[in-house]
C-alpha cells in the first residue's frame, strides 16, 4: 500500500533517523531513496580509483578520452532520476550494446532460435579470446563476448550492415526513449585499426559454419559498437531490462539479465556477482550498465579500464551504491 505523500516527505527530510531505518520507514524502494548527498560522496570516493585503470590505446579515437571523466545517470522505476558528473560526454557503447542485440533478436526471433547460435555459459578467457572459441569447436560461449556478439551481428535483420545498424538503433530509440546515433568518426577509427583478434574470431566462426557472411557480420558488429550517446541514454536502455513496460517479453528480459550477471563483465563476472550482485555490462568505451530489477538502472561513464577491460571508477561506484543501499538481487 502506498504511504501518504506527506509521510514520505517527513521521513525523507524531517527526521534524524539513521539512513537505513529512514529508508525502511520511507516506503521507497532503496534505489529511489538515494539522496544527492550520498551520490556525491560515493562518486568522490570512486573517482580516487581512476589511477588504477588505463584508457585503452588500440582504438585511436578512444585513446583521446580523459581518464578522470566520470558521469552517472540513474533512472528509477517511479520516474525519478539522478544525474551527476560529466553527463554531456558522448561515448560509444561498444560492448555495452551486446545485451541489446541479444534482446532485439530474442524479441524478433524467439529464444529457441537465438540460443541455437550462442551459448549462455561464462568464460574465464578474455572477451576476444580465439582460444576459447577453438576449444568450444566454434560455438560461441555466450553473447557478451566478441565471438557471440559477432555471431549475433550476422543474424540481425536488414539488407546490409548500415541498414541493420539503422533498424536496430531506431528500435532501441523508440522503445527506450533514448537518442543513440552512429558515431561515424569513431567507426572510421575502429575500421582504421580493425582488431586482429576479431578478424581471427570471424574467420574461425566462418570455417565452423557459424557465420553466413564474414564481412557483413564484422562490419555490422563494428557499427553497432559505435552506436553512441550520453550516460542518460545508456540508463534509459537499462530501464528496458529493469522494469516491466508491457513492450517486451518478460522471459526475454530475464534471459538477458541472467546472461549479464554471469557473463557481462567477462572473466570478472563471478567476482562482481558476489561483490555487487547485479546484472551488469561494460564496454571498452567506458560505459557500464547495472540493472536493479524492478527498481531501475544505473549507467556510468568512466574511460579508464582495468586489465579485464571493465571501467574501474564505474565499478567502484556501483559497488559502493549496491552495498550501501543493499541492492544485490541476492537480498
Ligand atoms: N569493438 C570492441 C572490440 O571488439 C568492443 C569490445 C569491448 O567493448 N570490450 O574490441
PDB file of C-alpha atoms and ligand atoms in Angstrom, residues 58-59 62 93-96 98 127-128 144 146 150 190 195 198 221-222 225-226 266 281-286 305 308-309, ligand 1:
ATOM      1  CA  UNK A  58      44.009   0.199 -29.536  1.00  0.00           C
ATOM      2  CA  UNK A  59      41.316   2.476 -30.979  1.00  0.00           C
ATOM      3  CA  UNK A  62      39.001   6.166 -27.730  1.00  0.00           C
ATOM      4  CA  UNK A  93      28.574   1.877 -26.277  1.00  0.00           C
ATOM      5  CA  UNK A  94      30.993  -0.747 -27.640  1.00  0.00           C
ATOM      6  CA  UNK A  95      30.315  -3.973 -25.721  1.00  0.00           C
ATOM      7  CA  UNK A  96      27.565  -2.330 -23.673  1.00  0.00           C
ATOM      8  CA  UNK A  98      25.710  -6.585 -26.563  1.00  0.00           C
ATOM      9  CA  UNK A 127      36.421 -11.073 -24.236  1.00  0.00           C
ATOM     10  CA  UNK A 128      38.177 -11.524 -27.594  1.00  0.00           C
ATOM     11  CA  UNK A 144      28.542 -10.946 -24.064  1.00  0.00           C
ATOM     12  CA  UNK A 146      33.058 -10.896 -29.064  1.00  0.00           C
ATOM     13  CA  UNK A 150      29.824 -11.139 -33.928  1.00  0.00           C
ATOM     14  CA  UNK A 190      37.691   1.380 -35.363  1.00  0.00           C
ATOM     15  CA  UNK A 195      41.002  -5.771 -34.395  1.00  0.00           C
ATOM     16  CA  UNK A 198      38.024 -10.062 -34.064  1.00  0.00           C
ATOM     17  CA  UNK A 221      29.443  -5.670 -35.247  1.00  0.00           C
ATOM     18  CA  UNK A 222      31.771  -2.687 -35.609  1.00  0.00           C
ATOM     19  CA  UNK A 225      29.646  -0.985 -31.222  1.00  0.00           C
ATOM     20  CA  UNK A 226      29.866   2.645 -32.419  1.00  0.00           C
ATOM     21  CA  UNK A 266      33.804 -11.247 -18.831  1.00  0.00           C
ATOM     22  CA  UNK A 281      27.624  -4.918 -18.757  1.00  0.00           C
ATOM     23  CA  UNK A 282      30.773  -2.996 -19.520  1.00  0.00           C
ATOM     24  CA  UNK A 283      32.180  -1.582 -22.753  1.00  0.00           C
ATOM     25  CA  UNK A 284      35.683  -0.616 -23.835  1.00  0.00           C
ATOM     26  CA  UNK A 285      34.266   2.868 -24.479  1.00  0.00           C
ATOM     27  CA  UNK A 286      33.994   3.365 -20.687  1.00  0.00           C
ATOM     28  CA  UNK A 305      39.695   0.323 -17.660  1.00  0.00           C
ATOM     29  CA  UNK A 308      39.995  -7.317 -17.873  1.00  0.00           C
ATOM     30  CA  UNK A 309      38.530  -4.352 -19.789  1.00  0.00           C
TER      31      UNK A 309
HETATM   32  N1  LIG B   1      34.646  -3.085 -30.569  1.00  0.00           N
HETATM   33  C1  LIG B   1      35.313  -3.541 -29.394  1.00  0.00           C
HETATM   34  C2  LIG B   1      36.159  -4.735 -29.747  1.00  0.00           C
HETATM   35  O1  LIG B   1      35.658  -5.680 -30.290  1.00  0.00           O
HETATM   36  C3  LIG B   1      34.310  -3.858 -28.332  1.00  0.00           C
HETATM   37  C4  LIG B   1      34.847  -4.730 -27.232  1.00  0.00           C
HETATM   38  C5  LIG B   1      34.511  -4.224 -25.857  1.00  0.00           C
HETATM   39  O2  LIG B   1      33.833  -3.222 -25.654  1.00  0.00           O
HETATM   40  N2  LIG B   1      35.040  -4.894 -24.864  1.00  0.00           N
HETATM   41  O3  LIG B   1      37.342  -4.756 -29.495  1.00  0.00           O
END
